[in-house]
Amino acid sequence: MHSEELRKIDNEHVWHPFTQMKTHRDENVPMIESGEGFFLKDNEGRAYLDGVSSLWCNVHGHRVPEIDQAIREQLDKIAHTTLLGLASVPSIELASELVKRTPEKLTKVFYSDSGSTAVEIALKMAFQYHAQKQTPDDQPRDLFACMQHAYHGDTIGSVSVGGISIFHEIFGSLLFESIQVPCPTAFHCPEGYSESSYLEYCDQELERLVTANHQRLAAFIIEPLVQGAAGMLMHPPGYLRRVRELTARYGIPLIADEVAVGLGRTGTMFACEQEDVAPDFLCLAKGITGGYLPLAVTMATDEIFNAFEGAPEDYKTFFHGHTYTGNSLACAAALATLKLFDTQQTLENVKENTEILSHRLAELQDHPHVGEIRQKGVMVGIELVSDRETKAAFPMGRRVGHQVTLAARKNGVIVRPLGDVVVLMPAPGMPAELIHQLCDVVFSAIDEVISLQVA
Ligand SMILES: *Cc1c(COP(=O)(O)O)cnc(C)c1O
């Protein structure tokens, strides 16, 4: 099909996610047709550096020979069979690899197909776990603790533990109850606090909220180290550890949502490792297939799992599953993705790129319209502000973050902001010279857009 025809059909029939279609229609976004390595190519032959890992999921690049080959080989056997009443070889092999690589005690792997479902499953498992362990006299455990500004996906359950008001507010009346723990990041702390007094307040609130509600809490869910969708908000060192200690004290299961931070992005394979934390549930998705196919896992401990064992007539079964649970092609892609972490020493590459990014980001340190630069591993948020002193934002309608995206695109780099936070999310396997290219183009895009804003 020709470009014009494709464009017309896109505008008439494709409803894009997280997208105001009224403005989308005027924007003539690139229509991607192919890709290679860390570049995407549109249907008119223009190449773009993929600066946000295809929305945070690509790991080793596009058209990686080893992953392509693994999928082809699996395709020659079978594409998909069910895990309801049958087992499948790739899902078994992948479970074994995951149990080996993830924090201790996570021995059970429940498959699904997106980050949202991975979280939904953890929430339901936690709820049912308590229901089956409790005596009739116990208070029901029907309350979840989550972080302010959290993002755990878009199903109603995962939205119930979310805290991004522009996404979630409209669904308020449909959601189940949760309590929000203040997000321990000082940049936007309320008036009357200094950075350190605010972090202290957050610590006290964490303890107070967990203690006061511990008899009702079914689980505590957290994005370890970095709250991605909130704008790359980073917790202070020791925070995750503290959440683990508190939840362990009261027997509250901890759900680590590593959908964004897992698979090497923060510098370790899993973010929990950095604080020596063993969660009760671990949710993985996005990068698990290298960004190739939709697959997610919810991992759980024996302690959780054992509460579901019984005779069929005990009805302790976890009655949840999706048609494509444990899809064979996706499992094959995931196995190849994990293997590449060993053979390509991807974590070493992340370490090197982390340093390059730190050096390069220092160039923006004194920029009059950069309010804060946040980085953990190869996850970066550059928050643009109209006034560095007051931290005042640009007017929302100017869409400054979005303007930076458009300016970068003109120069062959794809990024996608979160509001006025410019996000850099290079794939863990990206070579160093492309990290430099990403910084060169995005930094000048920032300057170009800012000079127009303040002129
Ligand atoms: C993206 C994301 C999700 C949702 O994953 P989907 O596959 O988009 O449903 C959940 N949690 C976190 C932390 C995420 O970044």
CSV table of C-alpha atoms and ligand atoms in Angstrom, one decimal:
chain,number,residue,atom,x,y,z
A,1,MET,CA,0.0,0.0,0.0
A,2,HIS,CA,1.1,3.6,-0.7
A,3,SER,CA,1.9,6.0,2.1
A,4,GLU,CA,-1.2,8.1,1.5
A,5,GLU,CA,-3.5,5.1,1.6
A,6,LEU,CA,-1.9,3.7,4.8
A,7,ARG,CA,-2.1,7.1,6.4
A,8,LYS,CA,-5.8,7.4,5.5
A,9,ILE,CA,-6.6,4.0,7.0
A,10,ASP,CA,-4.5,4.7,10.1
A,11,ASN,CA,-6.5,7.9,10.7
A,12,GLU,CA,-9.8,6.3,10.0
A,13,HIS,CA,-9.5,2.9,11.7
A,14,VAL,CA,-6.6,2.6,14.1
A,15,TRP,CA,-7.3,3.8,17.6
A,16,HIS,CA,-3.9,4.4,19.1
A,17,PRO,CA,-3.2,3.8,22.8
A,18,PHE,CA,-2.6,6.7,25.2
A,19,THR,CA,-3.2,9.0,22.2
A,20,GLN,CA,-5.5,11.9,21.6
A,21,MET,CA,-6.6,10.9,18.1
A,22,LYS,CA,-7.7,14.4,17.2
A,23,THR,CA,-4.1,15.7,17.4
A,24,HIS,CA,-2.6,12.4,16.1
A,25,ARG,CA,-4.4,12.8,12.8
A,26,ASP,CA,-2.4,16.0,12.1
A,27,GLU,CA,0.9,14.7,13.1
A,28,ASN,CA,1.8,12.3,10.3
A,29,VAL,CA,3.7,10.0,12.7
A,30,PRO,CA,6.3,7.7,11.0
A,31,MET,CA,4.7,4.5,9.8
A,32,ILE,CA,7.3,1.9,10.8
A,33,GLU,CA,7.8,-0.9,8.3
A,34,SER,CA,11.1,-2.6,9.4
A,35,GLY,CA,14.0,-2.3,11.7
A,36,GLU,CA,17.5,-3.5,12.3
A,37,GLY,CA,19.6,-3.4,15.4
A,38,PHE,CA,18.7,-0.2,17.3
A,39,PHE,CA,17.1,1.5,14.3
A,40,LEU,CA,13.5,1.6,13.0
A,41,LYS,CA,12.7,2.3,9.4
A,42,ASP,CA,9.5,3.9,8.1
A,43,ASN,CA,7.7,3.0,4.9
A,44,GLU,CA,9.4,5.9,3.1
A,45,GLY,CA,12.9,4.6,4.0
A,46,ARG,CA,13.8,7.0,6.8
A,47,ALA,CA,15.8,5.5,9.6
A,48,TYR,CA,15.3,6.4,13.3
A,49,LEU,CA,17.4,5.5,16.3
A,50,ASP,CA,15.0,3.8,18.8
A,51,GLY,CA,15.7,5.9,21.9
A,52,VAL,CA,13.0,4.5,24.1
A,53,SER,CA,13.4,0.8,23.3
A,54,SER,CA,10.0,0.6,21.6
A,55,LEU,CA,8.3,1.8,24.8
A,56,TRP,CA,10.7,0.2,27.2
A,57,CYS,CA,10.6,-3.4,26.0
A,58,ASN,CA,13.4,-3.8,23.4
A,59,VAL,CA,16.6,-5.3,25.0
A,60,HIS,CA,19.1,-6.5,22.5
A,61,GLY,CA,17.9,-4.7,19.4
A,62,HIS,CA,15.6,-5.5,16.5
A,63,ARG,CA,16.0,-8.5,14.2
A,64,VAL,CA,18.5,-10.1,16.6
A,65,PRO,CA,19.7,-13.2,14.7
A,66,GLU,CA,19.6,-15.4,17.9
A,67,ILE,CA,16.1,-14.4,18.8
A,68,ASP,CA,14.8,-14.6,15.2
A,69,GLN,CA,16.3,-18.0,14.9
A,70,ALA,CA,14.8,-19.2,18.2
A,71,ILE,CA,11.3,-18.1,17.1
A,72,ARG,CA,11.7,-19.7,13.7
A,73,GLU,CA,12.8,-23.0,15.2
A,74,GLN,CA,9.8,-22.9,17.5
A,75,LEU,CA,7.5,-22.0,14.6
A,76,ASP,CA,8.7,-25.2,12.8
A,77,LYS,CA,7.5,-27.1,15.8
A,78,ILE,CA,4.3,-25.3,17.0
A,79,ALA,CA,3.2,-21.7,17.6
A,80,HIS,CA,0.9,-22.1,20.5
A,81,THR,CA,-0.8,-24.7,22.7
A,82,THR,CA,-2.7,-24.2,25.9
A,83,LEU,CA,-1.4,-24.6,29.5
A,84,LEU,CA,-4.9,-25.5,30.7
A,85,GLY,CA,-4.6,-29.2,31.1
A,86,LEU,CA,-1.4,-29.5,29.0
A,87,ALA,CA,2.2,-28.6,29.5
A,88,SER,CA,4.5,-27.2,26.9
A,89,VAL,CA,8.2,-27.6,26.5
A,90,PRO,CA,9.3,-23.9,26.0
A,91,SER,CA,7.2,-22.8,29.0
A,92,ILE,CA,8.9,-25.4,31.2
A,93,GLU,CA,12.4,-24.5,30.0
A,94,LEU,CA,11.7,-20.8,30.6
A,95,ALA,CA,10.3,-21.3,34.1
A,96,SER,CA,13.5,-23.1,35.0
A,97,GLU,CA,15.7,-20.3,33.7
A,98,LEU,CA,13.6,-17.6,35.5
A,99,VAL,CA,13.7,-19.5,38.8
A,100,LYS,CA,17.5,-19.7,38.5
A,101,ARG,CA,17.9,-16.0,37.7
A,102,THR,CA,15.4,-14.2,40.0
A,103,PRO,CA,15.8,-13.4,43.7
A,104,GLU,CA,15.6,-16.4,46.1
A,105,LYS,CA,12.4,-18.0,47.1
A,106,LEU,CA,10.6,-17.2,43.9
A,107,THR,CA,9.9,-20.7,42.7
A,108,LYS,CA,6.6,-20.6,40.8
A,109,VAL,CA,6.0,-19.0,37.4
A,110,PHE,CA,2.5,-18.0,36.3
A,111,TYR,CA,2.3,-16.9,32.7
A,112,SER,CA,0.2,-14.2,31.1
A,113,ASP,CA,0.7,-11.7,28.3
A,114,SER,CA,1.2,-8.1,29.6
A,115,GLY,CA,2.5,-6.2,32.5
A,116,SER,CA,-1.1,-5.3,33.4
A,117,THR,CA,-2.1,-8.9,33.6
A,118,ALA,CA,1.1,-9.8,35.5
A,119,VAL,CA,0.1,-7.3,38.2
A,120,GLU,CA,-3.6,-8.2,38.1
A,121,ILE,CA,-2.6,-11.8,38.8
A,122,ALA,CA,-0.3,-10.9,41.7
A,123,LEU,CA,-3.1,-8.9,43.3
A,124,LYS,CA,-5.6,-11.7,42.9
A,125,MET,CA,-3.2,-14.3,44.2
A,126,ALA,CA,-2.4,-12.2,47.2
A,127,PHE,CA,-6.1,-11.7,48.0
A,128,GLN,CA,-6.9,-15.4,47.6
A,129,TYR,CA,-3.8,-16.4,49.5
A,130,HIS,CA,-5.1,-14.6,52.6
A,131,ALA,CA,-8.6,-15.8,52.1
A,132,GLN,CA,-7.5,-19.4,52.1
A,133,LYS,CA,-5.1,-19.0,55.0
A,134,GLN,CA,-7.4,-17.0,57.3
A,135,THR,CA,-9.8,-18.3,60.0
A,136,PRO,CA,-13.4,-17.0,59.9
A,137,ASP,CA,-12.6,-14.7,62.8
A,138,ASP,CA,-9.8,-12.8,61.0
A,139,GLN,CA,-10.4,-9.5,59.5
A,140,PRO,CA,-10.6,-9.8,55.7
A,141,ARG,CA,-7.4,-8.7,53.9
A,142,ASP,CA,-9.0,-6.6,51.2
A,143,LEU,CA,-6.8,-3.5,51.1
A,144,PHE,CA,-3.7,-2.9,49.0
A,145,ALA,CA,-0.9,-0.5,49.7
A,146,CYS,CA,0.7,1.2,46.7
A,147,MET,CA,2.9,4.2,46.0
A,148,GLN,CA,1.6,7.7,45.2
A,149,HIS,CA,2.1,8.3,41.4
A,150,ALA,CA,2.4,4.5,40.8
A,151,TYR,CA,1.8,2.9,37.5
A,152,HIS,CA,1.1,-0.8,37.3
A,153,GLY,CA,-0.9,-1.1,34.0
A,154,ASP,CA,-4.4,-0.3,32.7
A,155,THR,CA,-6.7,-3.1,33.7
A,156,ILE,CA,-9.1,-2.1,36.4
A,157,GLY,CA,-7.2,-4.1,39.1
A,158,SER,CA,-3.9,-2.6,38.2
A,159,VAL,CA,-5.5,0.9,37.9
A,160,SER,CA,-6.8,0.4,41.5
A,161,VAL,CA,-3.2,0.4,42.7
A,162,GLY,CA,-2.2,3.2,40.4
A,163,GLY,CA,-1.8,6.8,41.2
A,164,ILE,CA,-1.4,8.8,38.0
A,165,SER,CA,-4.4,11.1,38.2
A,166,ILE,CA,-4.6,12.0,34.5
A,167,PHE,CA,-4.8,8.4,33.5
A,168,HIS,CA,-6.7,7.0,36.5
A,169,GLU,CA,-9.0,9.6,37.9
A,170,ILE,CA,-11.9,9.0,35.6
A,171,PHE,CA,-12.2,5.4,36.6
A,172,GLY,CA,-12.3,6.2,40.3
A,173,SER,CA,-15.8,4.9,41.0
A,174,LEU,CA,-14.9,1.5,39.5
A,175,LEU,CA,-11.8,0.8,41.5
A,176,PHE,CA,-11.3,-1.2,44.7
A,177,GLU,CA,-9.8,0.3,47.8
A,178,SER,CA,-6.1,1.1,48.2
A,179,ILE,CA,-3.9,3.3,50.3
A,180,GLN,CA,-1.2,5.4,48.8
A,181,VAL,CA,2.2,5.8,50.5
A,182,PRO,CA,3.8,9.2,49.6
A,183,CYS,CA,6.5,8.9,46.9
A,184,PRO,CA,9.9,9.6,48.5
A,185,THR,CA,11.2,12.0,45.9
A,186,ALA,CA,12.0,15.5,46.9
A,187,PHE,CA,12.0,17.5,43.7
A,188,HIS,CA,8.3,18.4,43.8
A,189,CYS,CA,7.9,18.2,47.6
A,190,PRO,CA,5.0,20.2,49.2
A,191,GLU,CA,5.6,23.7,50.5
A,192,GLY,CA,7.0,23.9,54.0
A,193,TYR,CA,9.4,21.0,53.6
A,194,SER,CA,13.1,20.9,52.8
A,195,GLU,CA,14.3,17.9,50.7
A,196,SER,CA,15.5,16.1,53.7
A,197,SER,CA,12.6,16.8,55.9
A,198,TYR,CA,10.2,15.6,53.2
A,199,LEU,CA,12.1,12.3,52.8
A,200,GLU,CA,11.9,11.9,56.6
A,201,TYR,CA,8.1,12.6,56.5
A,202,CYS,CA,7.8,10.0,53.7
A,203,ASP,CA,9.6,7.4,55.9
A,204,GLN,CA,7.3,8.2,58.8
A,205,GLU,CA,4.2,8.0,56.7
A,206,LEU,CA,5.3,4.6,55.3
A,207,GLU,CA,5.7,3.2,58.7
A,208,ARG,CA,2.5,4.8,60.0
A,209,LEU,CA,0.3,3.7,57.1
A,210,VAL,CA,1.6,0.1,57.1
A,211,THR,CA,1.3,-0.2,60.8
A,212,ALA,CA,-2.2,1.3,61.1
A,213,ASN,CA,-3.6,-0.9,58.3
A,214,HIS,CA,-1.5,-4.1,58.7
A,215,GLN,CA,-4.5,-6.3,59.6
A,216,ARG,CA,-6.3,-5.4,56.4
A,217,LEU,CA,-3.4,-5.2,53.9
A,218,ALA,CA,-3.5,-8.0,51.3
A,219,ALA,CA,-0.2,-6.8,49.8
A,220,PHE,CA,2.1,-3.9,49.2
A,221,ILE,CA,3.0,-3.2,45.6
A,222,ILE,CA,5.9,-1.2,44.4
A,223,GLU,CA,8.0,-0.4,41.3
A,224,PRO,CA,11.4,-1.1,42.8
A,225,LEU,CA,13.9,1.9,42.7
A,226,VAL,CA,12.3,3.7,39.8
A,227,GLN,CA,8.7,4.8,39.2
A,228,GLY,CA,8.9,4.9,35.5
A,229,ALA,CA,5.6,6.2,34.1
A,230,ALA,CA,5.4,8.8,36.9
A,231,GLY,CA,8.3,10.5,35.1
A,232,MET,CA,11.3,8.4,36.1
A,233,LEU,CA,10.9,9.2,39.8
A,234,MET,CA,13.7,7.6,41.8
A,235,HIS,CA,13.5,6.4,45.4
A,236,PRO,CA,16.4,7.1,47.8
A,237,PRO,CA,18.8,4.3,48.5
A,238,GLY,CA,17.5,2.0,51.2
A,239,TYR,CA,13.8,2.7,50.6
A,240,LEU,CA,13.0,-0.6,49.0
A,241,ARG,CA,14.8,-2.4,51.8
A,242,ARG,CA,12.8,-0.5,54.3
A,243,VAL,CA,9.5,-1.4,52.6
A,244,ARG,CA,10.6,-5.1,52.7
A,245,GLU,CA,11.5,-4.9,56.3
A,246,LEU,CA,8.2,-3.3,57.3
A,247,THR,CA,6.0,-5.6,55.2
A,248,ALA,CA,7.9,-8.7,56.5
A,249,ARG,CA,7.4,-7.5,60.1
A,250,TYR,CA,3.6,-7.7,59.6
A,251,GLY,CA,3.4,-10.6,57.2
A,252,ILE,CA,2.3,-8.5,54.3
A,253,PRO,CA,3.3,-9.9,50.9
A,254,LEU,CA,5.5,-7.6,48.8
A,255,ILE,CA,4.7,-7.4,45.1
A,256,ALA,CA,7.7,-6.2,43.1
A,257,ASP,CA,6.5,-4.8,39.8
A,258,GLU,CA,9.7,-5.1,37.7
A,259,VAL,CA,7.8,-4.8,34.4
A,260,ALA,CA,9.9,-1.7,33.5
A,261,VAL,CA,13.0,-2.0,35.7
A,262,GLY,CA,13.6,-5.7,35.2
A,263,LEU,CA,15.9,-7.2,32.6
A,264,GLY,CA,19.0,-5.1,33.2
A,265,ARG,CA,17.7,-1.6,33.0
A,266,THR,CA,18.8,-0.4,36.4
A,267,GLY,CA,22.3,-2.0,36.1
A,268,THR,CA,21.4,-5.3,37.7
A,269,MET,CA,19.3,-8.0,36.1
A,270,PHE,CA,16.5,-7.2,38.6
A,271,ALA,CA,16.2,-4.0,40.6
A,272,CYS,CA,15.5,-5.9,43.8
A,273,GLU,CA,19.0,-7.3,43.8
A,274,GLN,CA,20.4,-3.8,44.5
A,275,GLU,CA,18.9,-3.7,47.9
A,276,ASP,CA,19.1,-7.5,48.5
A,277,VAL,CA,15.3,-7.7,48.6
A,278,ALA,CA,13.4,-11.0,48.2
A,279,PRO,CA,9.8,-10.1,47.2
A,280,ASP,CA,6.9,-12.5,47.6
A,281,PHE,CA,5.7,-11.8,44.1
A,282,LEU,CA,7.7,-10.6,41.1
A,283,CYS,CA,6.0,-9.2,37.9
A,284,LEU,CA,7.9,-9.2,34.7
A,285,ALA,CA,6.8,-8.3,31.1
A,286,LYS,CA,8.1,-5.7,28.7
A,287,GLY,CA,11.7,-6.8,28.2
A,288,ILE,CA,11.2,-10.5,28.9
A,289,THR,CA,11.0,-11.5,25.3
A,290,GLY,CA,13.5,-8.9,24.2
A,291,GLY,CA,10.6,-6.7,23.1
A,292,TYR,CA,9.5,-9.3,20.5
A,293,LEU,CA,6.3,-10.8,21.6
A,294,PRO,CA,3.7,-10.3,24.4
A,295,LEU,CA,4.6,-12.4,27.4
A,296,ALA,CA,4.5,-11.7,31.1
A,297,VAL,CA,5.1,-13.7,34.3
A,298,THR,CA,4.0,-13.4,37.9
A,299,MET,CA,6.4,-15.3,40.1
A,300,ALA,CA,5.5,-16.4,43.6
A,301,THR,CA,7.1,-18.1,46.6
A,302,ASP,CA,6.3,-21.6,47.9
A,303,GLU,CA,4.7,-19.9,50.9
A,304,ILE,CA,2.1,-18.2,48.6
A,305,PHE,CA,1.7,-21.2,46.3
A,306,ASN,CA,1.1,-23.7,49.1
A,307,ALA,CA,-2.0,-21.9,50.2
A,308,PHE,CA,-3.6,-22.9,46.9
A,309,GLU,CA,-3.0,-26.6,47.2
A,310,GLY,CA,-5.9,-28.9,48.1
A,311,ALA,CA,-8.3,-31.4,46.6
A,312,PRO,CA,-10.4,-30.0,43.7
A,313,GLU,CA,-13.5,-30.0,45.9
A,314,ASP,CA,-11.7,-27.6,48.3
A,315,TYR,CA,-11.9,-25.0,45.6
A,316,LYS,CA,-8.5,-23.6,46.4
A,317,THR,CA,-7.5,-23.5,42.8
A,318,PHE,CA,-6.4,-20.2,41.3
A,319,PHE,CA,-9.2,-19.7,38.8
A,320,HIS,CA,-7.4,-17.4,36.4
A,321,GLY,CA,-5.8,-17.8,33.0
A,322,HIS,CA,-5.7,-16.4,29.5
A,323,THR,CA,-6.0,-18.1,26.2
A,324,TYR,CA,-2.5,-17.4,25.2
A,325,THR,CA,-1.0,-18.1,28.6
A,326,GLY,CA,2.6,-19.4,28.2
A,327,ASN,CA,2.6,-18.9,24.4
A,328,SER,CA,5.4,-21.1,22.9
A,329,LEU,CA,6.8,-18.6,20.4
A,330,ALA,CA,7.0,-16.0,23.2
A,331,CYS,CA,8.7,-18.4,25.6
A,332,ALA,CA,11.2,-19.3,22.9
A,333,ALA,CA,11.9,-15.6,22.4
A,334,ALA,CA,12.3,-15.1,26.1
A,335,LEU,CA,14.7,-18.0,26.4
A,336,ALA,CA,16.9,-16.6,23.6
A,337,THR,CA,16.7,-13.1,25.3
A,338,LEU,CA,18.0,-14.5,28.6
A,339,LYS,CA,20.8,-16.4,26.9
A,340,LEU,CA,22.0,-13.3,25.2
A,341,PHE,CA,22.5,-11.6,28.6
A,342,ASP,CA,25.2,-14.3,29.2
A,343,THR,CA,26.7,-14.5,25.7
A,344,GLN,CA,26.7,-10.7,25.0
A,345,GLN,CA,27.5,-9.7,28.6
A,346,THR,CA,24.6,-7.2,28.4
A,347,LEU,CA,24.9,-6.2,32.0
A,348,GLU,CA,28.5,-5.1,31.4
A,349,ASN,CA,27.2,-3.0,28.5
A,350,VAL,CA,24.6,-1.4,30.7
A,351,LYS,CA,27.4,-0.5,33.2
A,352,GLU,CA,29.4,1.2,30.5
A,353,ASN,CA,26.4,3.0,29.1
A,354,THR,CA,25.4,4.1,32.5
A,355,GLU,CA,28.7,5.9,32.9
A,356,ILE,CA,28.5,7.4,29.4
A,357,LEU,CA,25.0,8.7,30.1
A,358,SER,CA,26.1,10.2,33.5
A,359,HIS,CA,28.9,12.1,31.8
A,360,ARG,CA,26.7,13.3,29.0
A,361,LEU,CA,23.9,14.3,31.3
A,362,ALA,CA,26.3,16.5,33.2
A,363,GLU,CA,26.3,18.8,30.2
A,364,LEU,CA,22.7,19.7,31.1
A,365,GLN,CA,23.4,20.3,34.7
A,366,ASP,CA,23.4,24.1,34.5
A,367,HIS,CA,20.8,24.4,31.8
A,368,PRO,CA,18.4,27.1,32.9
A,369,HIS,CA,15.4,25.0,31.9
A,370,VAL,CA,16.4,21.7,33.2
A,371,GLY,CA,14.9,21.3,36.7
A,372,GLU,CA,16.2,17.9,37.5
A,373,ILE,CA,18.1,15.1,35.8
A,374,ARG,CA,17.2,11.6,37.1
A,375,GLN,CA,19.2,8.5,36.1
A,376,LYS,CA,19.3,4.9,37.3
A,377,GLY,CA,21.3,2.6,35.0
A,378,VAL,CA,20.0,3.3,31.5
A,379,MET,CA,16.7,4.8,32.6
A,380,VAL,CA,16.8,8.6,32.4
A,381,GLY,CA,14.3,11.4,33.0
A,382,ILE,CA,15.2,15.0,32.2
A,383,GLU,CA,12.6,17.3,33.7
A,384,LEU,CA,12.1,20.6,31.8
A,385,VAL,CA,10.8,23.6,33.7
A,386,SER,CA,10.0,27.2,32.8
A,387,ASP,CA,11.9,28.4,35.9
A,388,ARG,CA,14.7,26.6,37.5
A,389,GLU,CA,14.5,28.5,40.8
A,390,THR,CA,10.8,28.1,41.4
A,391,LYS,CA,10.6,24.7,39.6
A,392,ALA,CA,7.6,26.1,37.8
A,393,ALA,CA,6.4,24.0,34.9
A,394,PHE,CA,5.8,25.2,31.4
A,395,PRO,CA,2.1,25.6,30.6
A,396,MET,CA,0.6,22.1,29.9
A,397,GLY,CA,-0.9,23.3,26.6
A,398,ARG,CA,2.6,24.0,25.2
A,399,ARG,CA,3.5,20.3,25.3
A,400,VAL,CA,7.1,21.1,25.6
A,401,GLY,CA,8.1,17.5,26.1
A,402,HIS,CA,6.2,16.5,23.0
A,403,GLN,CA,7.8,19.3,21.1
A,404,VAL,CA,11.2,17.9,22.0
A,405,THR,CA,10.0,14.5,20.6
A,406,LEU,CA,9.1,16.1,17.3
A,407,ALA,CA,12.4,18.0,17.1
A,408,ALA,CA,14.4,14.9,17.8
A,409,ARG,CA,12.4,12.9,15.2
A,410,LYS,CA,13.4,15.4,12.5
A,411,ASN,CA,17.0,14.5,13.3
A,412,GLY,CA,16.4,10.8,13.2
A,413,VAL,CA,15.8,9.8,16.9
A,414,ILE,CA,12.6,8.4,18.4
A,415,VAL,CA,11.8,9.4,22.0
A,416,ARG,CA,8.5,9.7,23.9
A,417,PRO,CA,8.2,12.0,26.9
A,418,LEU,CA,6.2,11.8,30.0
A,419,GLY,CA,4.6,15.2,30.2
A,420,ASP,CA,7.6,17.6,30.3
A,421,VAL,CA,10.0,14.9,31.4
A,422,VAL,CA,12.2,13.9,28.4
A,423,VAL,CA,12.8,10.2,28.7
A,424,LEU,CA,15.9,8.3,27.5
A,425,MET,CA,15.5,4.6,27.6
A,426,PRO,CA,18.1,3.1,25.4
A,427,ALA,CA,18.0,-0.7,25.1
A,428,PRO,CA,20.3,-2.5,27.5
A,429,GLY,CA,22.2,-3.9,24.5
A,430,MET,CA,22.8,-0.6,22.7
A,431,PRO,CA,26.4,0.1,21.6
A,432,ALA,CA,28.1,3.1,23.2
A,433,GLU,CA,28.4,5.2,20.0
A,434,LEU,CA,24.6,5.2,19.7
A,435,ILE,CA,24.2,6.4,23.2
A,436,HIS,CA,26.2,9.4,22.2
A,437,GLN,CA,24.1,9.9,19.1
A,438,LEU,CA,21.0,9.7,21.3
A,439,CYS,CA,22.3,12.4,23.6
A,440,ASP,CA,23.6,14.6,20.8
A,441,VAL,CA,20.2,14.7,19.1
A,442,VAL,CA,18.0,14.9,22.2
A,443,PHE,CA,20.1,17.6,23.9
A,444,SER,CA,20.0,19.8,20.8
A,445,ALA,CA,16.3,19.1,20.4
A,446,ILE,CA,15.8,20.4,24.0
A,447,ASP,CA,17.8,23.6,23.2
A,448,GLU,CA,15.9,24.1,19.9
A,449,VAL,CA,12.5,23.8,21.6
A,450,ILE,CA,13.4,25.8,24.7
A,451,SER,CA,14.8,28.7,22.6
A,452,LEU,CA,11.5,28.9,20.8
A,453,GLN,CA,9.6,28.8,24.1
A,454,VAL,CA,11.5,31.5,25.9
A,455,ALA,CA,12.1,33.7,22.8
B,1,LIG,C1,4.4,-0.8,31.4
B,1,LIG,C2,4.2,-1.1,32.8
B,1,LIG,C3,3.1,-2.0,33.2
B,1,LIG,C4,2.1,-2.4,32.2
B,1,LIG,O1,2.6,-3.3,31.3
B,1,LIG,P1,1.7,-3.5,29.9
B,1,LIG,O2,2.5,-4.7,29.2
B,1,LIG,O3,1.8,-2.3,29.2
B,1,LIG,O4,0.4,-3.9,30.3
B,1,LIG,C5,3.0,-2.3,34.5
B,1,LIG,N1,3.9,-1.9,35.4
B,1,LIG,C6,5.0,-1.1,35.1
B,1,LIG,C7,5.9,-0.7,36.1
B,1,LIG,C8,5.1,-0.7,33.8
B,1,LIG,O5,6.1,0.2,33.5
